[in-house]
Short mmCIF file of C-alpha atoms in Angstrom, two decimals:
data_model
loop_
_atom_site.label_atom_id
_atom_site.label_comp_id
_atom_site.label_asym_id
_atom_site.label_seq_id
_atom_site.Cartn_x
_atom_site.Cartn_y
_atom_site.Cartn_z
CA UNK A 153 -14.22 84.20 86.39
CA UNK A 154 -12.67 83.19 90.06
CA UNK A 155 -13.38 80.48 92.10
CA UNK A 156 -13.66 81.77 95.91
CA UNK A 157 -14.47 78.74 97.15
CA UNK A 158 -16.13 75.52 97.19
CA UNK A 159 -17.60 72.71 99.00
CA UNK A 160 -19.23 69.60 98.47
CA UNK A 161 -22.42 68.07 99.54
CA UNK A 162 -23.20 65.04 100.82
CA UNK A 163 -25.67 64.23 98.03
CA UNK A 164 -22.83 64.62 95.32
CA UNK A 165 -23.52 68.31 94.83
CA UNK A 166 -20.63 70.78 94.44
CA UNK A 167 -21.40 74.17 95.24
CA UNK A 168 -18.86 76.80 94.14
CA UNK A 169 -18.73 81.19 94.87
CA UNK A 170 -17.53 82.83 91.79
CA UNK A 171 -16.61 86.07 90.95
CA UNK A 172 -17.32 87.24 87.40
CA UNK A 173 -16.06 91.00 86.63
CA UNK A 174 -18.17 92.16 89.62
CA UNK A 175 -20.67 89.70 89.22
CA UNK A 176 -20.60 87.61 92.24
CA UNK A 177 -22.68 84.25 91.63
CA UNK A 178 -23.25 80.53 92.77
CA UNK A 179 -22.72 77.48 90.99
CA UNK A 180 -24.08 74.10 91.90
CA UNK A 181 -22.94 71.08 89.76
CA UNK A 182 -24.54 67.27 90.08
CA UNK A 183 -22.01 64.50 90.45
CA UNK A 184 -21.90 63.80 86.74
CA UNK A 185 -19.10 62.56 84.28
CA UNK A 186 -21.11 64.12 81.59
CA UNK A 187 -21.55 68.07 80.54
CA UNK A 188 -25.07 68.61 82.27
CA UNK A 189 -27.54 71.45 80.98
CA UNK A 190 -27.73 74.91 83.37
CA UNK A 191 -30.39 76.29 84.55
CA UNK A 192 -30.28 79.73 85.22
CA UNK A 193 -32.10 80.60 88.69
CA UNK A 194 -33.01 84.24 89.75
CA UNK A 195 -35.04 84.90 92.71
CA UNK A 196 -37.59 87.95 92.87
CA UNK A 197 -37.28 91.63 92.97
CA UNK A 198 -33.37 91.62 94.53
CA UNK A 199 -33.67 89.02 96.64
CA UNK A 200 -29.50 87.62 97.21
CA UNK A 201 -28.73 84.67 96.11
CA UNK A 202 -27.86 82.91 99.37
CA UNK A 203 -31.86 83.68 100.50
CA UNK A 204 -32.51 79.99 101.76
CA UNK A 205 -35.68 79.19 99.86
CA UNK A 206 -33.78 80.05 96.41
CA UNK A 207 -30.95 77.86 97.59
CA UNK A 208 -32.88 74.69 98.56
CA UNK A 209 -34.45 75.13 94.98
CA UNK A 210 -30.97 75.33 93.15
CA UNK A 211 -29.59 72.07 95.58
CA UNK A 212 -32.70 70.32 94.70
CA UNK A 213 -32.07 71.08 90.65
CA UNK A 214 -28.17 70.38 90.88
CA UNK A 215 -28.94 67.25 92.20
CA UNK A 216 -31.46 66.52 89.80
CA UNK A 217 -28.94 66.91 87.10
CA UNK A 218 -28.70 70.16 86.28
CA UNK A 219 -25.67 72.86 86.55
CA UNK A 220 -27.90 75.81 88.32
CA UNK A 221 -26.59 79.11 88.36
CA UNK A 222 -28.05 82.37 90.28
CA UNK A 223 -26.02 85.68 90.72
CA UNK A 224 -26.08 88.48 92.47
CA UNK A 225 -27.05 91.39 89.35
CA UNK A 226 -26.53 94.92 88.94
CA UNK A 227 -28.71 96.33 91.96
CA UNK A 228 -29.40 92.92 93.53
CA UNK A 229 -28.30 90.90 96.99
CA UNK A 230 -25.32 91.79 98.02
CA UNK A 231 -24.76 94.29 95.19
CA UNK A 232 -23.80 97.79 96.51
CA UNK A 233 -26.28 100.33 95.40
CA UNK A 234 -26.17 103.72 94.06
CA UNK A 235 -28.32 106.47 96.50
CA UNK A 236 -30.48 106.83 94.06
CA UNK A 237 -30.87 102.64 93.90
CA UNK A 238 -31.44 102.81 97.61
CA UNK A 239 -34.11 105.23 97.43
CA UNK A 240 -35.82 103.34 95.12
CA UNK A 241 -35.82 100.44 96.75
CA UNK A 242 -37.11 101.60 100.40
CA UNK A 243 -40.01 103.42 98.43
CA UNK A 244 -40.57 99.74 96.34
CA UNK A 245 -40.72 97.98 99.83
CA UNK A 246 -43.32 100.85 101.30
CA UNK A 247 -45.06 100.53 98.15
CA UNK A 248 -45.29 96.86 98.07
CA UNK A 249 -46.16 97.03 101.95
CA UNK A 250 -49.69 99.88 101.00
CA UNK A 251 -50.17 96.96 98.06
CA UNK A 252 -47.79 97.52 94.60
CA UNK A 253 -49.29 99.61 91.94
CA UNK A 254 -47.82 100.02 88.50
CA UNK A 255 -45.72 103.42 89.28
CA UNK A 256 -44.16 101.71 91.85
CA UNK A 257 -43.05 98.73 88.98
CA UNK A 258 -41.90 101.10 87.12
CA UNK A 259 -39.18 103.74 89.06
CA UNK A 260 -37.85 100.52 90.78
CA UNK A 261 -38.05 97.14 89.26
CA UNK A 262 -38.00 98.37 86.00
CA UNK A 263 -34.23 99.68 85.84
CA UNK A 264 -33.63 96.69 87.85
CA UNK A 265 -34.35 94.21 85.18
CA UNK A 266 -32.77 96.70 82.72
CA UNK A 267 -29.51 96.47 85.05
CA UNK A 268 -29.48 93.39 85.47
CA UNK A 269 -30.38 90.96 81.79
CA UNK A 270 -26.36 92.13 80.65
CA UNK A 271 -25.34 90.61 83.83
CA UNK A 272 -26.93 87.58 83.48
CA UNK A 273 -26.10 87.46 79.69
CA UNK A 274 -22.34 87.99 81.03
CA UNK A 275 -22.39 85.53 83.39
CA UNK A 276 -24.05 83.09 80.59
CA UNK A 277 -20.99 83.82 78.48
CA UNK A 278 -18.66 82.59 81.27
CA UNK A 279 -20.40 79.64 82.31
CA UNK A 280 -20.59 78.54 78.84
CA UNK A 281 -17.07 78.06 78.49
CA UNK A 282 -16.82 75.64 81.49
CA UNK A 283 -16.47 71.95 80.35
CA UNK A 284 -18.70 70.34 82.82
CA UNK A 285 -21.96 72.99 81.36
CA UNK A 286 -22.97 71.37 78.05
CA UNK A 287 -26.24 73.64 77.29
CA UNK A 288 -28.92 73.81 76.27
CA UNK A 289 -29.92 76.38 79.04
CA UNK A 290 -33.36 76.75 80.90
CA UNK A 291 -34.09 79.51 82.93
CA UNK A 292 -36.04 79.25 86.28
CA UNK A 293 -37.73 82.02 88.43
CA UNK A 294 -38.37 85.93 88.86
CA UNK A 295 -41.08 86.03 86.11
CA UNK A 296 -40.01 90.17 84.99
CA UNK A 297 -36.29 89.44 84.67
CA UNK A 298 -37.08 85.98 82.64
CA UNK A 299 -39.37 87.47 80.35
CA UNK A 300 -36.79 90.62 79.74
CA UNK A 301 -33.87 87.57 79.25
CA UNK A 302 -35.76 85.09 77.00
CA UNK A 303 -37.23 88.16 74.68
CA UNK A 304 -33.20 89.08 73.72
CA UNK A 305 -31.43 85.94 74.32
CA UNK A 306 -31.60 83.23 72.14
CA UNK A 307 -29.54 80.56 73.99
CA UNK A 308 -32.22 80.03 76.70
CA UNK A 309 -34.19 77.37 75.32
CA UNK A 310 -37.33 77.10 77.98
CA UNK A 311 -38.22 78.74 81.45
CA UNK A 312 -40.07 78.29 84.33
CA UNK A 313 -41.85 81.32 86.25
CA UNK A 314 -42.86 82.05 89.43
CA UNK A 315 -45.74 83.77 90.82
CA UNK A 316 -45.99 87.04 89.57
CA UNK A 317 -48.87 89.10 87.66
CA UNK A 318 -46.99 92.72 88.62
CA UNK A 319 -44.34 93.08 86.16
CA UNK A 320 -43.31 96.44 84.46
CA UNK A 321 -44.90 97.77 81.35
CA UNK A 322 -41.92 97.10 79.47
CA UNK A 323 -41.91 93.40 80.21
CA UNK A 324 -45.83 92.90 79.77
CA UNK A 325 -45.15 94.31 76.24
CA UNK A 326 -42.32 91.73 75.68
CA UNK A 327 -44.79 88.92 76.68
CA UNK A 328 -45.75 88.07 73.30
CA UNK A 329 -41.52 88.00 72.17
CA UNK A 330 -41.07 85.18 74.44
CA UNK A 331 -41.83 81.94 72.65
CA UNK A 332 -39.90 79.23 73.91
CA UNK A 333 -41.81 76.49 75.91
CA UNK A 334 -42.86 77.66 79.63
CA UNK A 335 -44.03 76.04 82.81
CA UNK A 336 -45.59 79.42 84.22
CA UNK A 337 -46.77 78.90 88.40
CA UNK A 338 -49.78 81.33 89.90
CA UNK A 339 -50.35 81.15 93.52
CA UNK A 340 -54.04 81.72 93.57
CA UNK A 341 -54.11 83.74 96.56
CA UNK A 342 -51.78 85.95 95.91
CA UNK A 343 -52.14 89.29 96.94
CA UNK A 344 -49.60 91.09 95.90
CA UNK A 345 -50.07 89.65 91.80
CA UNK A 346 -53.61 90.09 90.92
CA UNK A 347 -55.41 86.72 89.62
CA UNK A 348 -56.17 88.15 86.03
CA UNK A 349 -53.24 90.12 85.55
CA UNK A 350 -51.33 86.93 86.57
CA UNK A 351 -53.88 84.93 83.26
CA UNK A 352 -53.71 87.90 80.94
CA UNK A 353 -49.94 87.32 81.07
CA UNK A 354 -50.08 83.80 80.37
CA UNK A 355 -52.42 84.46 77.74
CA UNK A 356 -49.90 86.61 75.98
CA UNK A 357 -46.98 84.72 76.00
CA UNK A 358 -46.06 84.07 72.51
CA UNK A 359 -45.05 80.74 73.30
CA UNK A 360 -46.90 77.95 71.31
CA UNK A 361 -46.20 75.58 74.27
CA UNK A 362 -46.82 77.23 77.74
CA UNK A 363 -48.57 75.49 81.09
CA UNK A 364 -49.37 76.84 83.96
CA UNK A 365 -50.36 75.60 87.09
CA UNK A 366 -51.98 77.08 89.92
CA UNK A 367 -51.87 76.35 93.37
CA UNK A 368 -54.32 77.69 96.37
CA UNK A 369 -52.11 79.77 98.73
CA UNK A 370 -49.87 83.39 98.83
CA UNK A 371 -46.76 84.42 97.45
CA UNK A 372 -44.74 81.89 99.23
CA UNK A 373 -46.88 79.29 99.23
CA UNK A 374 -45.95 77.47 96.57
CA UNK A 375 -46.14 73.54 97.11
CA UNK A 376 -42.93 71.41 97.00
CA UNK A 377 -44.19 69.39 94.41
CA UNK A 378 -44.03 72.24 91.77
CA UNK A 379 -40.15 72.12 92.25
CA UNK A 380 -40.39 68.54 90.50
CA UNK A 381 -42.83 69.14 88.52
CA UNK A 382 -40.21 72.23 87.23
CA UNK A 383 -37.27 69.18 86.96
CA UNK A 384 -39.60 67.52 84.65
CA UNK A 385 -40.90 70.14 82.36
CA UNK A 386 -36.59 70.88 81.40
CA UNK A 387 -36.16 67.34 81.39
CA UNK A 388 -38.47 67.54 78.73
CA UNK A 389 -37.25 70.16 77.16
CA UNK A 390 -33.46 70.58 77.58
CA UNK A 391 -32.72 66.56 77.55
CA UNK A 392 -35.35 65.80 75.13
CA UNK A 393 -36.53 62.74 76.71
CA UNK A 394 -39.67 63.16 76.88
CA UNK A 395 -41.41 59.30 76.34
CA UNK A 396 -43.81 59.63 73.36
CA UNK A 397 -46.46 58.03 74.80
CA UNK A 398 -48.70 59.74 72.21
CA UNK B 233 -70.32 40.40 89.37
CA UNK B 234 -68.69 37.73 86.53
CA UNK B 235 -65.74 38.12 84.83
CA UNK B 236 -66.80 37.54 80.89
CA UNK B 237 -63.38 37.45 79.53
CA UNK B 238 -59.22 38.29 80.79
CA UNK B 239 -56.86 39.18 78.67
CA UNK B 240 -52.63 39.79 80.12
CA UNK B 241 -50.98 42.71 77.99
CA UNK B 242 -47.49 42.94 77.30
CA UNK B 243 -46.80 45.18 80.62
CA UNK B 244 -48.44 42.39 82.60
CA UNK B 245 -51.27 44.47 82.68
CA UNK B 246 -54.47 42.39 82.96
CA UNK B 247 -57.63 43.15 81.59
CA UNK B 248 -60.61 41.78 82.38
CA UNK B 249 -64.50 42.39 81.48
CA UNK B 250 -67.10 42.18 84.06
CA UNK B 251 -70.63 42.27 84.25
CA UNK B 252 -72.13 43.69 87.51
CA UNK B 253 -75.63 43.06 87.04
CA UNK B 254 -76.83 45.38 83.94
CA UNK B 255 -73.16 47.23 84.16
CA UNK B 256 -70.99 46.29 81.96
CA UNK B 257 -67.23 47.31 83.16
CA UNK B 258 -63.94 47.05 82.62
CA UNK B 259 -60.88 46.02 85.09
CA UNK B 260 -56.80 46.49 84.68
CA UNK B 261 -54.91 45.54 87.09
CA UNK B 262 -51.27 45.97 87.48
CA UNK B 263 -48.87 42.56 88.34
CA UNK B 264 -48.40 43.48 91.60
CA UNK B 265 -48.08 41.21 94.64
CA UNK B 266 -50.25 43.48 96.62
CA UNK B 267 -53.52 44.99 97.11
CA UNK B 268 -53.09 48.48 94.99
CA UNK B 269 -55.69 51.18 95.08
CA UNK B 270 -58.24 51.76 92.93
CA UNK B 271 -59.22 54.77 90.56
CA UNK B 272 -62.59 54.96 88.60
CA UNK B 273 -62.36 56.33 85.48
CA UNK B 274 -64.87 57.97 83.30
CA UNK B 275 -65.10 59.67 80.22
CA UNK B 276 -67.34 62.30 79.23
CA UNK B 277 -70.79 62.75 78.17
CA UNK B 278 -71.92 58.86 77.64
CA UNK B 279 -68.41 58.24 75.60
CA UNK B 280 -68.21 54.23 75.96
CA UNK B 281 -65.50 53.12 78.29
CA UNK B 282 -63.86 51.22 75.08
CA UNK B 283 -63.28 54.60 73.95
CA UNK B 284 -59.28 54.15 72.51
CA UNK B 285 -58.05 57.36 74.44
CA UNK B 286 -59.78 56.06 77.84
CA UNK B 287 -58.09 52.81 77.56
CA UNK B 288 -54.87 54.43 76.63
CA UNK B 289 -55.39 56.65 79.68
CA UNK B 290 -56.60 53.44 81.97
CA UNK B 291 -53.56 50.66 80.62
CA UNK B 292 -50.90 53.78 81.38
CA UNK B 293 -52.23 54.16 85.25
CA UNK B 294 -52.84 50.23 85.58
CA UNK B 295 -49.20 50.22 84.64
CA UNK B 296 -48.36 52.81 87.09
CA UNK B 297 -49.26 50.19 90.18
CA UNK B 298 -52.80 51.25 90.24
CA UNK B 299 -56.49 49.30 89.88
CA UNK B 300 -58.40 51.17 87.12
CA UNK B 301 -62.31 50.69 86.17
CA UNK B 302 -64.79 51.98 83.85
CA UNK B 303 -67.95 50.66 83.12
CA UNK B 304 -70.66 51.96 81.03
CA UNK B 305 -73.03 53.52 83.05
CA UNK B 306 -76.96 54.32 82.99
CA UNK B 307 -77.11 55.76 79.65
CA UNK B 308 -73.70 55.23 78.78
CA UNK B 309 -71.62 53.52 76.21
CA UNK B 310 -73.04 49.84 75.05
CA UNK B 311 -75.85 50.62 77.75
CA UNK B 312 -79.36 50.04 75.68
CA UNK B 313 -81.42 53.80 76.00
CA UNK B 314 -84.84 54.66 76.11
CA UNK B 315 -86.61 55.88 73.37
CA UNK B 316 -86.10 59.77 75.24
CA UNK B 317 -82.40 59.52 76.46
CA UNK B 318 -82.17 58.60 72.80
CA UNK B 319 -83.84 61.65 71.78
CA UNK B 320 -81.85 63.73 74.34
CA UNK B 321 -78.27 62.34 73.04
CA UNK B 322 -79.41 63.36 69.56
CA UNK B 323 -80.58 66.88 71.11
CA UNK B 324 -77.42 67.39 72.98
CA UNK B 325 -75.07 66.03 69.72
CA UNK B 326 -77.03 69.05 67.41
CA UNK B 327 -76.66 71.16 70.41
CA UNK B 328 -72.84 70.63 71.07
CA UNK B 329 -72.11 71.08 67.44
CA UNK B 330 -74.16 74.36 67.54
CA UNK B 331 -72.37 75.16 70.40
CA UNK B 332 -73.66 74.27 74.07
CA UNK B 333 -75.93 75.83 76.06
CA UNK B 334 -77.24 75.30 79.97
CA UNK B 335 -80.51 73.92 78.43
CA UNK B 336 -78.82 71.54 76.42
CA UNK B 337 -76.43 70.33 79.42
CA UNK B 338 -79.62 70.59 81.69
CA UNK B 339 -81.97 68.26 79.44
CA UNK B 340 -78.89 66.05 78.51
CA UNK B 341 -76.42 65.61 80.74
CA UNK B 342 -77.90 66.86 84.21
CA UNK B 343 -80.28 63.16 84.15
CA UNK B 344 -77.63 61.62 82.74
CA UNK B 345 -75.43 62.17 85.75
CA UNK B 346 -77.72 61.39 88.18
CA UNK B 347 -78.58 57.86 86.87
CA UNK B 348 -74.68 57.69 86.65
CA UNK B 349 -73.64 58.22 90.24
CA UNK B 350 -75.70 55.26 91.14
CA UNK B 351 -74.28 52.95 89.12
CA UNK B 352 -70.63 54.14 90.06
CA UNK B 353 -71.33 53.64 93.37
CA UNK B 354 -72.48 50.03 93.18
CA UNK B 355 -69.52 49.33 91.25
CA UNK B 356 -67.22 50.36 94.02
CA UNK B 357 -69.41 48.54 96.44
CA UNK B 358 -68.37 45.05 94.40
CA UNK B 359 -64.66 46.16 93.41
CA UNK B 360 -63.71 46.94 96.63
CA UNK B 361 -64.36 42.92 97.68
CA UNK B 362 -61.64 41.90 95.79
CA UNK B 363 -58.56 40.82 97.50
CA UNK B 364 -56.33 42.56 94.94
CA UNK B 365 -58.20 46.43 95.03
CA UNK B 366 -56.58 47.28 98.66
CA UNK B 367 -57.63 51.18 98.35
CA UNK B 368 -58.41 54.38 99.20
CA UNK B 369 -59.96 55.14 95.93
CA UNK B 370 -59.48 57.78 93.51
CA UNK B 371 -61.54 58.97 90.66
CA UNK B 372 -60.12 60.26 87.01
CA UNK B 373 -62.05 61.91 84.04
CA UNK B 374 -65.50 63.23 83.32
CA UNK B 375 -66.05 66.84 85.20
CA UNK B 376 -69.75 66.85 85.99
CA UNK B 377 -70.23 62.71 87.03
CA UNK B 378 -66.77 63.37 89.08
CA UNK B 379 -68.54 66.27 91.24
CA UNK B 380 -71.82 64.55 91.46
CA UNK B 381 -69.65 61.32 92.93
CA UNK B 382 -67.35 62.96 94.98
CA UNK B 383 -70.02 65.46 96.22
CA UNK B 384 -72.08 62.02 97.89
CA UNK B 385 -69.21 58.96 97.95
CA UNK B 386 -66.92 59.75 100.83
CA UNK B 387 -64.58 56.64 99.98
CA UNK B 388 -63.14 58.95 97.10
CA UNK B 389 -60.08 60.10 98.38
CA UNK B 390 -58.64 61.93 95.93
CA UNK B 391 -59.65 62.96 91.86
CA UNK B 392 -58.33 64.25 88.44
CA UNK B 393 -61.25 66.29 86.58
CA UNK B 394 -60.70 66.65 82.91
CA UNK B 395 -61.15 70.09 80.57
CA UNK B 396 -64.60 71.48 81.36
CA UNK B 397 -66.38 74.59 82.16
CA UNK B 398 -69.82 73.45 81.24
CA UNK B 399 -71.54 71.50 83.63
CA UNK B 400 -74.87 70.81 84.61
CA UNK B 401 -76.05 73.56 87.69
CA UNK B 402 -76.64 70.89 89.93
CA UNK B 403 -73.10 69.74 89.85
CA UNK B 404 -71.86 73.33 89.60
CA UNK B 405 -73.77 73.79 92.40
CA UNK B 406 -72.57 71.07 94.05
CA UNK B 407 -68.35 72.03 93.40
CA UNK B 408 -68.36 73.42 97.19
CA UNK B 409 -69.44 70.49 98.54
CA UNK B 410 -66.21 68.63 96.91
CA UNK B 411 -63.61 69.10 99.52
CA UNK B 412 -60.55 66.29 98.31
CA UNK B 413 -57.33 67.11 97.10
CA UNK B 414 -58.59 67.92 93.28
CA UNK B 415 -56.22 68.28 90.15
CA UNK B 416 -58.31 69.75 87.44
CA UNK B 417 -57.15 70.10 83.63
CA UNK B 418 -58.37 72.89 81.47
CA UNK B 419 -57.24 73.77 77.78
CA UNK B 420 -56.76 77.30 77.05
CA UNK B 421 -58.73 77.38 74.01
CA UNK B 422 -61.60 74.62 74.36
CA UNK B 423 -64.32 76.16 72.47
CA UNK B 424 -67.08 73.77 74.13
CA UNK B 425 -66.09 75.12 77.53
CA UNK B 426 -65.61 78.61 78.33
CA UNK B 427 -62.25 79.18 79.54
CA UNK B 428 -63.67 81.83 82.44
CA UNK B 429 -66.47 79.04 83.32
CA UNK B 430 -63.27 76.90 83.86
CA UNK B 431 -61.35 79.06 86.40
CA UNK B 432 -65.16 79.91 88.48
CA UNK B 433 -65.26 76.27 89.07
CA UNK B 434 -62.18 75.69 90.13
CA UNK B 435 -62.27 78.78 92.30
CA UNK B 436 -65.35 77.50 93.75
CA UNK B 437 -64.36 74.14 95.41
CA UNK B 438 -64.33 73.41 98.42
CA UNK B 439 -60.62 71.54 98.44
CA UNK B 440 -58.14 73.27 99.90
CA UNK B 441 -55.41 71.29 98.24
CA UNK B 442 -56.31 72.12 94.46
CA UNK B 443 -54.06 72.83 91.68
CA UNK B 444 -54.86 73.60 87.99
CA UNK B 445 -53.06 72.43 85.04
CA UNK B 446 -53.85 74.84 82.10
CA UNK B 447 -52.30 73.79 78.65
CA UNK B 448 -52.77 75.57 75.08
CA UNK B 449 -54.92 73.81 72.57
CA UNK B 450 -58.49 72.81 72.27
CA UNK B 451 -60.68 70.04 74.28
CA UNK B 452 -58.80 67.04 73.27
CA UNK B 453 -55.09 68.55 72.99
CA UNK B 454 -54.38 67.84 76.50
CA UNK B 455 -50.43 66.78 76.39
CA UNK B 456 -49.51 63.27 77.21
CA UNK B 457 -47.16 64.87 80.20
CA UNK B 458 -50.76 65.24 82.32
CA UNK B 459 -51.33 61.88 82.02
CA UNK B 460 -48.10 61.08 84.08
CA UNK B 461 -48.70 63.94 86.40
CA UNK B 462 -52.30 62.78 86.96
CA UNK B 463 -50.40 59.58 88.23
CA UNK B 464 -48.23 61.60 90.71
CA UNK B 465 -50.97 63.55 91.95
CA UNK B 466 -52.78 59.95 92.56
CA UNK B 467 -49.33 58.54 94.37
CA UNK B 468 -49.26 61.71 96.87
CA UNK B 469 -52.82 61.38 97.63
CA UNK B 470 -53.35 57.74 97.40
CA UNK B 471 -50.34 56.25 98.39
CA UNK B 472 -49.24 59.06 101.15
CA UNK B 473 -45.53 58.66 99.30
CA UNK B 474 -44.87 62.10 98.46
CA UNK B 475 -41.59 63.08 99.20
CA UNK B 476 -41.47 65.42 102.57
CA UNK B 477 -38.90 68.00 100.79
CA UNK B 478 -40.11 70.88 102.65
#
């Protein structure tokens, strides 16, 4: 793991490129004496990880506490792609453009989730050994690629997802594998992830402690409260402070 | 309106009773220095506002900066009955156990609401002369008499609606008429209120600033977190203090 370079904010946040094998990746650490908990952010279907709205999320989290970590996986960003990848994707974005169906899921974001849960589990591994990352380790965002990550890794403790009802078969299955708390969002609006697909997934979740909250609005129009509310629901469960009121 | 007796808690919470002609109610205020706004809160179906988990729920906001009341309303609580809302409250008790039905809420609840609002309403009318209730107001708890209020009592700014899918058809008739920022609770596996019922009422108010909160568990497993984001919601809506993140 490299260092290419670094900067820091004025609100205490350091934000640092790394290079991991060829993993390229992000890290934003709080101004903290302490080893903080990371949170592992991943933004939707490819998106890079410099896309601003995933940014302003991880800056928000860092200074919150947390070390936040996105990359750049196997097919993802700034990732070069195979033909074949490329192919895939432009018939994904016509596909998503006519309204997604499930065929669609699967010859494109399928494989991508397959590509890219060993380069998140890599770049897990390497973070890991960094002294200022003291675990436990939440994971925040693209709701396919988190369920495919928490049904096979064991060291991610609780997750928040986004929006999403149109995942691949493969991950719908592993729905009821994932049991580790969840704070699941659903933008009720949403056109492009059906209103009961988005419920009959939260339904399944194996999980014995799962929310979710729903917001009027698209894709993107999640409210800015719903970032806190995230902050809370891992200080909750990777800090274990929740008060017992009860 | 008389206060009958004040009591100061621990939190400097104080806690007074009142009498407001054939009302009985109940105040906590917080210490504050300044006028704080208020929040009526209600519990459901007749439940008296002594009710442990209501004050637990109305000592917690008070201590949050907030005014809270309850009072026992027409049919309500201590409130002395007729010889047929007596007969209905046993009807509705054999019904709820049987499991509910529209007649049941119709018979029970539906008059029960209606001589409810009233009574509500009168008690904002005398709360809102004190010098320390400096509002808007905001209104927490019981589904149905929360519609029917909000629906006709335009100084509610803002409310929190508790687990429920059966209401009376007046008031589900009424839920596009209710156009205030809403939060609205529902547990995933409340029996007395069908989970579908649930989402068709949210879907169907009028707000367009509503979220949902959806936890696992049955009608009273709501998790003690809501209680604190109930208070959020109430500081962005009454307060005007969220933070402008985005």
């Amino acid at each position: 793991m490299h260092v290419t370079s670094e900067q820091r904010h004025d609100d205490g946040v350091v934000e640092r490129e790394l290079i991991l094998g060829d993993i390229p990746g992000t890290l934003w650490t709080p101004a903290s004496a302490e080893p903080v908990p990371l949170i592992l952010m991943a933004h939707n279907n490819a998106l890079p990880k410099c896309e601003p709205r995933l940014v302003a999320r991880a800056r928000h989290t860092a200074a919150a506490g947390y070390a936040v970590a996105s990359i750049d996986a196997f097919g993802c960003g700034d990732r070069s792609r195979t033909e074949a990848q490329q192919l895939a994707r432009a018939e994904f974005r016509r596909g998503m453009q006519a309204g997604p169906t499930d065929d669609v899921l699967e010859s494109y974001t399928g494989p991508l989730v397959a590509g890219a849960v060993p380069d998140w589990r890599t770049t897990l591994d390497a973070l890991l050994t960094l002294p200022e990352i003291g675990g436990p380790v939440g994971y925040s965002g693209w709701l396919a690629l988190g369920i495919g990550l928490a049904a096979v890794e064991p060291r991610i403790a609780a997750a928040g997802f986004f929006a999403g009802g149109y995942v691949p078969r493969t991950q719908r299955e592993a729905a009821r594998q994932v049991t580790i708390p969840l704070l699941v969002l659903l933008q009720w609006d949403d056109a492009g992830n059906p209103r009961q697909r988005a419920l009959d997934l939260f339904d399944a979740f194996g999980s014995t402690e799962k929310t979710l909250h729903a917001n009027l609005g698209g894709h993107v129009g999640t409210p800015w409260f719903e970032l806190e509310d995230g902050e809370r629901f891992f200080d909750r469960h990777l800090r274990g402070s929740g008060p017992s009121l009860h």
